Short mmCIF file of C-alpha atoms in Angstrom, two decimals:
data_model
loop_
_atom_site.label_atom_id
_atom_site.label_comp_id
_atom_site.label_asym_id
_atom_site.label_seq_id
_atom_site.Cartn_x
_atom_site.Cartn_y
_atom_site.Cartn_z
CA MET A 1 -0.02 -17.84 -19.19
CA LYS A 2 3.76 -18.53 -18.86
CA TRP A 3 5.04 -18.23 -15.52
CA LYS A 4 8.71 -16.55 -15.38
CA ILE A 5 11.16 -19.62 -14.20
CA PHE A 6 13.85 -18.37 -11.16
CA GLY A 7 17.62 -19.44 -9.41
CA GLY A 8 17.26 -18.78 -6.14
CA GLY A 9 20.56 -16.67 -4.99
CA ASN A 10 22.70 -15.61 -9.07
CA MET A 11 22.00 -11.77 -7.19
CA SER A 12 22.79 -10.31 -4.11
CA LYS A 13 21.90 -8.09 -2.14
CA ASN A 14 23.98 -5.56 -3.09
CA GLU A 15 23.74 -6.48 -6.44
CA PHE A 16 19.68 -5.90 -6.09
CA LYS A 17 18.15 -2.98 -6.57
CA ILE A 18 14.36 -1.03 -7.16
CA SER A 19 12.42 1.98 -8.55
CA LEU A 20 11.36 3.10 -4.98
CA SER A 21 8.53 5.28 -6.93
CA GLN A 22 7.68 2.27 -8.81
CA LEU A 23 7.23 0.13 -5.60
CA ILE A 24 5.83 3.47 -3.41
CA LEU A 25 2.95 3.57 -7.51
CA ALA A 26 2.26 -0.01 -6.38
CA LEU A 27 0.20 0.69 -2.65
CA SER A 28 -1.49 3.92 -4.68
CA ASP A 29 -2.68 1.66 -7.17
CA ALA A 30 -4.21 -0.11 -4.53
CA VAL A 31 -5.47 1.95 -2.50
CA ASP A 32 -7.46 3.47 -5.50
CA MET A 33 -8.72 0.32 -7.20
CA ILE A 34 -10.77 -0.48 -3.98
CA SER A 35 -13.58 2.10 -5.50
CA PRO A 36 -14.02 3.69 -9.07
CA VAL A 37 -14.70 6.99 -7.61
CA LEU A 38 -11.26 7.35 -5.92
CA ASN A 39 -9.81 5.41 -9.41
CA ASN A 40 -6.54 7.41 -10.08
CA HIS A 41 -7.08 9.95 -7.43
CA HIS A 42 -3.62 9.59 -6.89
CA LYS A 43 -2.04 9.70 -10.04
CA GLN A 44 -3.64 12.54 -10.92
CA VAL A 45 -2.78 14.67 -7.60
CA THR A 46 0.79 13.31 -8.28
CA TYR A 47 0.62 15.30 -11.81
CA ILE A 48 -1.23 18.17 -10.30
CA ALA A 49 1.57 18.48 -8.14
CA TYR A 50 4.59 18.33 -10.13
CA ASN A 51 3.62 20.61 -12.85
CA ILE A 52 2.77 23.55 -9.68
CA ALA A 53 5.91 22.54 -8.15
CA LYS A 54 8.35 22.83 -11.99
CA GLN A 55 6.24 25.94 -12.63
CA ILE A 56 7.56 27.73 -9.28
CA LYS A 57 11.04 25.69 -10.03
CA LEU A 58 10.92 23.63 -6.71
CA PRO A 59 14.33 22.74 -6.24
CA SER A 60 14.92 18.80 -7.45
CA GLU A 61 15.69 17.57 -4.25
CA LYS A 62 12.53 18.14 -3.12
CA MET A 63 10.89 16.99 -5.88
CA SER A 64 11.71 13.50 -5.33
CA ASP A 65 9.64 13.44 -1.94
CA LEU A 66 6.95 15.51 -3.14
CA ILE A 67 6.34 12.79 -5.89
CA ILE A 68 6.68 10.18 -2.95
CA ALA A 69 4.00 12.22 -1.04
CA SER A 70 1.46 12.90 -3.35
CA LEU A 71 1.44 9.19 -4.65
CA ILE A 72 0.04 8.11 -1.21
CA HIS A 73 -1.46 11.34 0.61
CA ASP A 74 -4.46 9.90 1.61
CA ILE A 75 -3.07 6.55 3.01
CA GLY A 76 -4.17 6.84 6.28
CA ALA A 77 -7.68 7.06 4.50
CA LEU A 78 -7.91 3.74 5.22
CA SER A 79 -11.60 2.24 5.47
CA LEU A 80 -13.97 2.80 1.98
CA GLN A 81 -15.12 5.97 3.46
CA ASP A 82 -12.99 7.78 5.04
CA ARG A 83 -11.57 7.71 1.28
CA VAL A 84 -14.26 9.11 -0.49
CA ASP A 85 -15.27 11.43 2.23
CA VAL A 86 -11.40 13.18 1.56
CA MET A 87 -13.11 13.29 -1.89
CA ALA A 88 -15.32 15.76 -0.91
CA PHE A 89 -14.02 19.49 -1.66
CA GLU A 90 -14.94 21.47 1.27
CA GLU A 91 -13.68 18.75 4.08
CA ASN A 92 -14.76 17.54 7.31
CA ASN A 93 -12.11 16.27 10.12
CA PRO A 94 -8.35 15.88 7.82
CA TYR A 95 -6.42 15.41 9.76
CA TYR A 96 -7.60 12.34 11.10
CA HIS A 97 -5.97 10.62 7.80
CA THR A 98 -3.57 13.14 7.87
CA ILE A 99 -2.17 12.06 10.98
CA ASN A 100 -2.37 8.72 10.30
CA GLY A 101 -0.04 8.87 7.26
CA TYR A 102 2.19 10.57 8.64
CA ILE A 103 1.66 7.89 11.62
CA LEU A 104 2.36 4.94 8.95
CA LEU A 105 4.99 6.41 7.23
CA HIS A 106 7.61 8.17 9.61
CA ASP A 107 9.43 5.26 10.90
CA LEU A 108 11.16 5.37 6.96
CA PRO A 109 14.64 7.23 6.83
CA ASN A 110 13.21 6.66 2.80
CA LEU A 111 9.84 7.96 3.26
CA GLU A 112 10.66 10.38 6.06
CA ARG A 113 10.37 14.05 4.22
CA ALA A 114 7.44 12.69 2.36
CA ALA A 115 5.69 11.39 5.82
CA GLU A 116 6.45 15.08 6.74
CA ILE A 117 4.45 16.72 3.96
CA VAL A 118 1.51 14.29 4.15
CA LYS A 119 0.99 14.94 7.57
CA TYR A 120 0.16 18.61 7.30
CA HIS A 121 -1.36 18.44 3.33
CA HIS A 122 -4.53 19.82 4.34
CA VAL A 123 -3.70 23.61 6.48
CA PRO A 124 -4.60 25.55 4.89
CA TRP A 125 -2.86 29.42 4.18
CA GLN A 126 -4.84 31.34 6.12
CA ASP A 127 -2.54 34.85 4.75
CA GLY A 128 0.82 33.07 5.85
CA GLY A 129 -0.90 31.61 9.04
CA GLY A 130 -0.05 27.79 7.25
CA LYS A 131 3.03 28.31 7.91
CA SER A 132 3.22 26.39 11.04
CA PHE A 133 0.53 24.03 12.39
CA MET A 134 0.31 23.66 16.55
CA GLY A 135 3.53 24.96 16.39
CA ASP A 136 5.20 22.91 13.80
CA THR A 137 6.72 23.84 10.51
CA VAL A 138 4.63 23.54 7.45
CA HIS A 139 6.75 22.68 3.89
CA ILE A 140 5.43 24.77 0.99
CA GLU A 141 5.79 20.85 -1.21
CA SER A 142 2.92 20.63 2.27
CA HIS A 143 0.81 23.33 0.38
CA ILE A 144 1.44 22.04 -3.01
CA LEU A 145 0.09 18.87 -2.60
CA TYR A 146 -3.55 20.24 -0.77
CA LEU A 147 -3.40 22.48 -3.76
CA ALA A 148 -3.70 19.57 -6.30
CA ASP A 149 -5.28 17.45 -4.13
CA ARG A 150 -8.88 20.48 -4.53
CA ILE A 151 -8.54 20.38 -8.08
CA ALA A 152 -8.25 16.56 -8.62
CA VAL A 153 -11.48 16.34 -6.52
CA SER A 154 -12.62 19.21 -8.10
CA ILE A 155 -12.99 16.71 -12.15
CA ASN A 156 -16.25 15.97 -12.26
CA ARG A 157 -15.40 12.35 -13.95
CA LYS A 158 -18.37 12.16 -15.66
CA ASP A 159 -17.88 15.74 -17.89
CA ASN A 160 -15.60 16.83 -19.99
CA ILE A 161 -13.36 18.02 -19.13
CA LEU A 162 -12.43 20.62 -21.23
CA LYS A 163 -16.37 21.56 -19.84
CA GLN A 164 -15.29 22.19 -16.58
CA THR A 165 -11.48 23.88 -16.68
CA ASP A 166 -13.38 27.42 -16.49
CA LYS A 167 -15.43 26.46 -13.02
CA ILE A 168 -12.55 24.64 -11.95
CA ILE A 169 -9.79 28.00 -11.71
CA LYS A 170 -12.50 30.09 -10.50
CA ARG A 171 -13.12 27.61 -7.53
CA ILE A 172 -9.65 27.85 -6.76
CA LYS A 173 -8.53 31.24 -7.33
CA SER A 174 -11.85 32.38 -4.57
CA GLN A 175 -10.15 30.54 -1.75
CA SER A 176 -6.01 32.68 -2.81
CA ASN A 177 -4.61 32.92 0.38
CA LEU A 178 -7.16 31.38 2.31
CA LYS A 179 -7.12 27.62 1.26
CA PHE A 180 -4.46 28.11 -1.24
CA HIS A 181 -0.22 29.74 -0.79
CA PRO A 182 -1.94 32.92 -3.77
CA ASP A 183 2.02 32.13 -5.58
CA LEU A 184 1.42 28.59 -5.62
CA VAL A 185 -3.08 29.83 -7.32
CA LYS A 186 -0.80 31.62 -9.99
CA ALA A 187 1.58 29.35 -10.30
CA PHE A 188 -1.96 26.90 -11.32
CA GLU A 189 -2.83 29.26 -13.41
CA ASP A 190 -0.66 29.59 -15.23
CA ILE A 191 -0.03 25.53 -16.10
CA SER A 192 -3.62 25.66 -16.60
CA LYS A 193 -3.83 27.67 -19.61
CA LYS A 194 -3.05 24.84 -21.64
CA ASP A 195 -5.94 22.40 -22.67
CA ALA A 196 -2.79 19.46 -22.92
CA PHE A 197 -2.43 19.65 -18.93
CA TRP A 198 -6.24 19.13 -18.75
CA LEU A 199 -6.41 16.24 -20.68
CA ASP A 200 -3.52 14.80 -19.34
CA ILE A 201 -4.94 14.44 -16.22
CA VAL A 202 -7.57 12.21 -17.39
CA SER A 203 -5.43 11.23 -19.98
CA PHE A 204 -5.30 6.81 -19.69
CA CYS A 205 -2.17 7.54 -20.85
CA ILE A 206 -0.85 9.45 -16.94
CA ASP A 207 0.45 5.89 -15.98
CA LYS A 208 3.14 7.07 -19.51
CA LYS A 209 3.34 10.93 -17.96
CA LEU A 210 4.38 9.73 -14.29
CA ASN A 211 7.14 7.44 -15.65
CA ILE A 212 8.73 10.61 -17.29
CA ILE A 213 8.65 12.06 -14.08
CA PHE A 214 9.89 9.04 -11.78
CA ASN A 215 13.28 8.49 -14.09
CA LYS A 216 14.06 11.87 -13.71
CA TYR A 217 13.13 11.94 -9.61
CA ASP A 218 13.60 8.36 -8.65
CA GLN A 219 15.42 6.13 -6.22
CA GLU A 220 16.87 2.78 -5.82
CA VAL A 221 16.28 0.87 -3.11
CA ASN A 222 18.24 -2.05 -1.82
CA LEU A 223 17.43 -5.08 -1.10
CA GLU A 224 18.00 -3.93 2.80
CA GLU A 225 15.82 -1.02 2.27
CA LEU A 226 13.48 -2.62 0.24
CA SER A 227 12.23 -5.03 3.45
CA GLU A 228 12.33 -1.94 5.78
CA ILE A 229 10.19 -0.65 3.27
CA THR A 230 7.98 -3.38 2.57
CA ALA A 231 7.59 -3.74 6.26
CA VAL A 232 5.84 -0.38 6.46
CA PHE A 233 3.68 -1.98 3.68
CA ALA A 234 2.50 -5.00 5.29
CA ARG A 235 1.48 -2.86 8.78
CA ILE A 236 -0.60 -0.58 5.90
CA ILE A 237 -2.43 -3.28 5.07
CA ASP A 238 -2.88 -5.35 8.10
CA PHE A 239 -3.94 -2.68 10.58
CA ARG A 240 -6.45 -1.13 8.76
CA SER A 241 -8.87 -3.80 10.53
CA ARG A 242 -8.72 -5.89 13.70
CA PHE A 243 -8.62 -8.76 12.79
CA THR A 244 -6.16 -8.70 9.83
CA SER A 245 -3.16 -6.40 12.04
CA VAL A 246 -0.92 -9.68 13.17
CA HIS A 247 -1.74 -11.64 10.09
CA SER A 248 1.03 -10.76 7.51
CA SER A 249 3.79 -11.06 10.52
CA GLY A 250 2.93 -13.84 11.35
CA VAL A 251 2.91 -15.03 7.64
CA THR A 252 6.63 -13.68 6.60
CA GLU A 253 8.08 -15.67 9.84
CA VAL A 254 6.28 -18.20 9.32
CA ALA A 255 7.48 -18.19 5.11
CA GLU A 256 11.27 -16.73 6.64
CA THR A 257 11.49 -19.93 9.10
CA ILE A 258 10.70 -22.46 6.72
CA ALA A 259 13.22 -20.41 3.82
CA ARG A 260 15.76 -21.14 6.29
CA LEU A 261 15.36 -24.33 7.41
CA LEU A 262 16.34 -25.52 4.18
CA LYS A 263 18.66 -23.90 3.76
CA TRP A 264 17.62 -21.46 1.19
CA SER A 265 21.02 -18.12 1.43
CA GLU A 266 20.17 -15.35 3.23
CA GLU A 267 19.77 -12.91 0.36
CA ASP A 268 16.67 -15.72 -0.72
CA CYS A 269 15.70 -15.56 3.13
CA ILE A 270 15.16 -11.56 2.87
CA LYS A 271 13.13 -12.34 -0.68
CA MET A 272 11.06 -14.33 1.61
CA ARG A 273 10.72 -12.30 3.98
CA ILE A 274 10.12 -9.19 1.63
CA ALA A 275 7.74 -11.73 0.22
CA GLY A 276 5.05 -12.13 3.54
CA TYR A 277 5.15 -8.65 4.27
CA LEU A 278 3.82 -8.60 0.62
CA HIS A 279 1.49 -11.69 -0.38
CA ASP A 280 -1.37 -9.38 0.68
CA ILE A 281 -0.96 -5.63 -0.85
CA GLY A 282 -4.01 -7.17 -3.22
CA LYS A 283 -6.38 -6.61 0.30
CA LEU A 284 -5.55 -2.93 0.90
CA MET A 285 -8.39 -2.90 -2.82
CA VAL A 286 -11.23 -5.25 -0.68
CA PRO A 287 -12.92 -3.04 1.45
CA THR A 288 -12.90 -2.58 5.43
CA GLU A 289 -16.58 -2.55 6.12
CA ILE A 290 -15.54 -6.77 4.56
CA LEU A 291 -13.14 -7.54 6.08
CA GLU A 292 -15.20 -5.83 9.34
CA LYS A 293 -18.28 -8.06 8.69
CA PRO A 294 -18.71 -10.14 11.62
CA SER A 295 -21.40 -12.12 10.18
CA SER A 296 -20.51 -14.98 7.03
CA LEU A 297 -20.24 -13.45 3.98
CA THR A 298 -22.80 -13.20 1.13
CA LYS A 299 -21.11 -14.43 -2.09
CA GLU A 300 -20.74 -11.83 -4.16
CA GLU A 301 -18.77 -10.20 -0.86
CA TYR A 302 -16.42 -13.37 -1.27
CA ASN A 303 -15.72 -13.23 -4.77
CA ILE A 304 -14.40 -9.49 -3.85
CA VAL A 305 -11.78 -11.16 -0.96
CA ARG A 306 -10.92 -14.07 -3.42
CA GLU A 307 -9.40 -10.68 -6.26
CA HIS A 308 -7.20 -9.83 -3.60
CA THR A 309 -4.14 -11.95 -4.95
CA TYR A 310 -4.85 -11.90 -9.54
CA HIS A 311 -4.69 -7.40 -7.96
CA GLY A 312 -1.78 -8.03 -5.86
CA TYR A 313 -0.19 -10.31 -8.33
CA TYR A 314 -0.63 -7.07 -10.80
CA LEU A 315 0.21 -4.79 -9.02
CA LEU A 316 3.88 -5.88 -8.32
CA ASP A 317 4.20 -7.00 -11.15
CA ASN A 318 4.92 -2.89 -12.38
CA ILE A 319 7.89 -3.05 -10.76
CA ASP A 320 10.92 -5.06 -12.54
CA GLY A 321 13.38 -6.35 -11.03
CA LEU A 322 10.81 -7.60 -7.81
CA GLU A 323 8.93 -11.02 -10.30
CA GLU A 324 10.59 -13.52 -8.29
CA ILE A 325 9.64 -12.01 -5.18
CA ASN A 326 5.56 -11.39 -6.73
CA GLU A 327 5.80 -15.10 -7.47
CA TYR A 328 6.30 -16.10 -3.94
CA ALA A 329 4.19 -13.39 -2.48
CA SER A 330 0.72 -13.78 -5.59
CA PHE A 331 0.30 -17.03 -5.64
CA HIS A 332 0.60 -18.28 -2.23
CA HIS A 333 -3.48 -19.73 -2.36
CA GLU A 334 -2.92 -21.03 -5.66
CA ARG A 335 -2.64 -25.78 -5.12
CA LEU A 336 -0.30 -28.14 -6.11
CA ASP A 337 -3.47 -30.27 -7.64
CA GLY A 338 -5.03 -27.43 -9.20
CA THR A 339 -7.38 -26.38 -7.98
CA GLY A 340 -6.20 -22.57 -6.26
CA TYR A 341 -7.05 -19.79 -7.65
CA PRO A 342 -6.48 -16.51 -9.44
CA PHE A 343 -4.27 -18.38 -12.11
CA ARG A 344 -4.92 -22.36 -11.44
CA ILE A 345 -1.11 -23.11 -11.42
CA LYS A 346 -0.26 -26.57 -10.52
CA GLY A 347 2.07 -28.98 -10.19
CA GLU A 348 5.76 -28.23 -11.12
CA ASP A 349 4.97 -24.59 -12.10
CA LEU A 350 4.61 -23.27 -8.85
CA LYS A 351 8.04 -22.68 -7.28
CA GLU A 352 8.93 -22.95 -4.22
CA GLY A 353 9.02 -20.22 -3.18
CA SER A 354 5.19 -20.14 -3.01
CA ARG A 355 4.76 -23.41 -1.86
CA ILE A 356 6.61 -22.31 0.77
CA MET A 357 4.13 -19.02 0.78
CA ALA A 358 0.88 -21.38 0.32
CA VAL A 359 2.48 -23.32 3.73
CA ALA A 360 2.58 -20.26 6.12
CA ASP A 361 -0.56 -18.62 5.01
CA VAL A 362 -2.76 -22.35 6.10
CA PHE A 363 -0.54 -22.39 9.11
CA THR A 364 -0.76 -18.97 10.31
CA ALA A 365 -4.59 -18.37 9.49
CA ILE A 366 -5.52 -21.39 11.71
CA THR A 367 -2.97 -21.30 14.64
CA GLU A 368 -3.57 -17.59 15.24
CA ASP A 369 -6.26 -15.78 17.42
CA ARG A 370 -8.44 -13.62 14.83
CA PRO A 371 -10.87 -11.96 17.47
CA TYR A 372 -13.92 -14.39 16.70
CA ARG A 373 -12.14 -17.40 16.90
CA LYS A 374 -9.33 -19.20 18.69
CA GLY A 375 -6.40 -20.48 16.51
CA MET A 376 -6.14 -24.61 16.64
CA ASN A 377 -3.24 -25.67 18.93
CA GLU A 378 -1.20 -28.40 17.27
CA LYS A 379 -2.94 -31.77 16.69
CA ASN A 380 -5.88 -29.64 14.93
CA ALA A 381 -3.80 -27.41 12.92
CA LEU A 382 -1.13 -30.84 11.45
CA ARG A 383 -4.12 -32.39 11.03
CA VAL A 384 -5.24 -29.51 8.13
CA LEU A 385 -1.71 -30.10 6.66
CA GLU A 386 -1.98 -33.37 6.75
CA GLN A 387 -4.50 -33.75 4.58
CA MET A 388 -3.91 -30.63 2.21
CA GLY A 389 -0.54 -31.83 2.45
CA LYS A 390 -2.42 -35.90 1.39
CA ASN A 391 -4.83 -34.32 -1.19
CA LEU A 392 -1.83 -32.03 -2.76
CA SER A 393 -3.04 -29.28 -2.13
CA LEU A 394 0.16 -28.42 0.09
CA ASP A 395 3.85 -29.29 -0.62
CA SER A 396 4.01 -32.84 1.82
CA ASP A 397 7.50 -31.98 1.93
CA LEU A 398 6.73 -29.36 3.26
CA VAL A 399 4.10 -30.07 5.99
CA GLN A 400 6.37 -32.68 6.83
CA ILE A 401 8.81 -29.87 7.68
CA VAL A 402 6.78 -28.63 9.62
CA LYS A 403 4.89 -31.25 11.79
CA GLU A 404 9.30 -31.98 12.66
CA ASN A 405 9.64 -27.99 13.83
CA PHE A 406 6.45 -26.85 14.91
CA ASP A 407 7.41 -25.51 17.84
CA ILE A 408 9.99 -23.66 16.95
CA ILE A 409 8.28 -22.07 14.09
CA ASN A 410 4.72 -21.93 15.53
CA ARG A 411 7.25 -19.61 19.10
CA LYS A 412 7.99 -17.67 15.99
CA ARG A 413 5.19 -17.09 14.58
CA ILE A 414 3.54 -16.03 18.19
CA ASN A 415 6.56 -13.68 18.88
CA ALA A 416 5.63 -11.65 16.18
CA GLN A 417 2.03 -12.06 15.72
CA LYS A 418 2.45 -10.61 19.31
CA ARG A 419 5.33 -7.23 18.58
CA ALA A 420 2.87 -7.14 16.09
CA ALA A 421 -0.06 -6.91 18.82
CA GLU A 422 1.68 -4.51 20.48
CA GLU A 423 2.27 -2.07 17.37
CA TYR A 424 -1.15 -2.74 16.20
CA GLU A 425 -1.88 -0.87 20.38
CA GLU A 426 0.31 1.56 20.25
CA PHE A 427 -0.71 2.94 16.52
CA THR A 428 -4.74 2.59 17.85
CA LYS A 429 -3.87 4.62 20.67
CA LYS A 430 -2.04 7.41 19.29
CA LEU A 431 -5.20 7.52 16.83
CA GLU A 432 -6.92 7.77 20.07
CA LYS A 433 -4.99 10.82 20.72
CA VAL A 434 -4.85 12.74 17.10
CA LYS A 435 -8.68 11.90 17.00
CA LYS A 436 -8.80 14.29 20.48
CA LYS A 437 -6.54 17.01 19.34
CA TYR A 438 -7.39 17.77 15.89
CA THR A 439 -10.71 16.54 15.33
CA ALA A 440 -12.27 18.89 18.50
#
């Protein structure tokens, strides 16, 4: 594999633009790849929702938010079991994961309306009663998403799609005006007459179909906006488990601090911050049951965890313009001596940003407290880092910078993780409140 070489600081913050849809799709893919049962679920729902919305002539300004919401509508289902549960046509306490998703997403202006759509995408129509829920207005996009989601979960992935269409249509029509808005059911009936509609849903070319849609309704985000969005991504990655709830915040702070000590430009420091937020995105594909296992992992479980950097690299590689940040983020387990993973990159092929992230990840992992052990003190942490520097696992020059600035770097890590811990506690309190309100 030949790696791209990047020079820092060639692009200003104003020139930096990436596709919001591509970014959200990477998050969507990560969540769906956790199990074969879920493969492409978010994409299928997005394609169905778009076609229903197009049939009813949903205004274009609302289409973009519907597409984003569809791509990540189950983001609030935090564990593998949660995700499998919401794939059942007859839902059991569906509002728990929808409100979780809303809490995770609603802080961002770019995703505010999408978060509202996600929030109530399991509210039944109930002869018009579903126009509101517990005093809140339910957008028509939520009802479109609900119908699209239930169509998608009705598909038997093991059987030929065209054999199933009559059965699925009958099932959906039987719930018209009960679960589903009757106008949306009628729109679905009209588009469902085309074999191509069904074949597109299960096609291996669904990405191509979605890219055409994205090109019509996409938004671009700049470097600062990307930093804000990926900060939420880090929350989604970390908040799945109390064991990892503050890790990305620590890695991000350490990596950015080292970059600033090296006098990197402001733009490149922001890129390093973004890379820190994204460095463990591949862990979304690791079941929470493994992340929270109180005992030692089996060899098979450990190998699943090791895959996260590989998956993270290829998820982010699909985002045009993110190549440099992807290298910083995804190569954090590579080692200068070539003993790292998953690509065994070594020596000069490992760029400075990736070396910084590797040091930041090790530093944070050994100094942060975990529920099952205390973090190392300065003496022991430096002993580990210096030994890895001597072994050419880590960049010894970067280790020296950490040694000379240990107090500054560690204080920044502690403060960042303290803020993250407070956010996590607030998040869990909100979830408990939601659980009582919506699952009673």
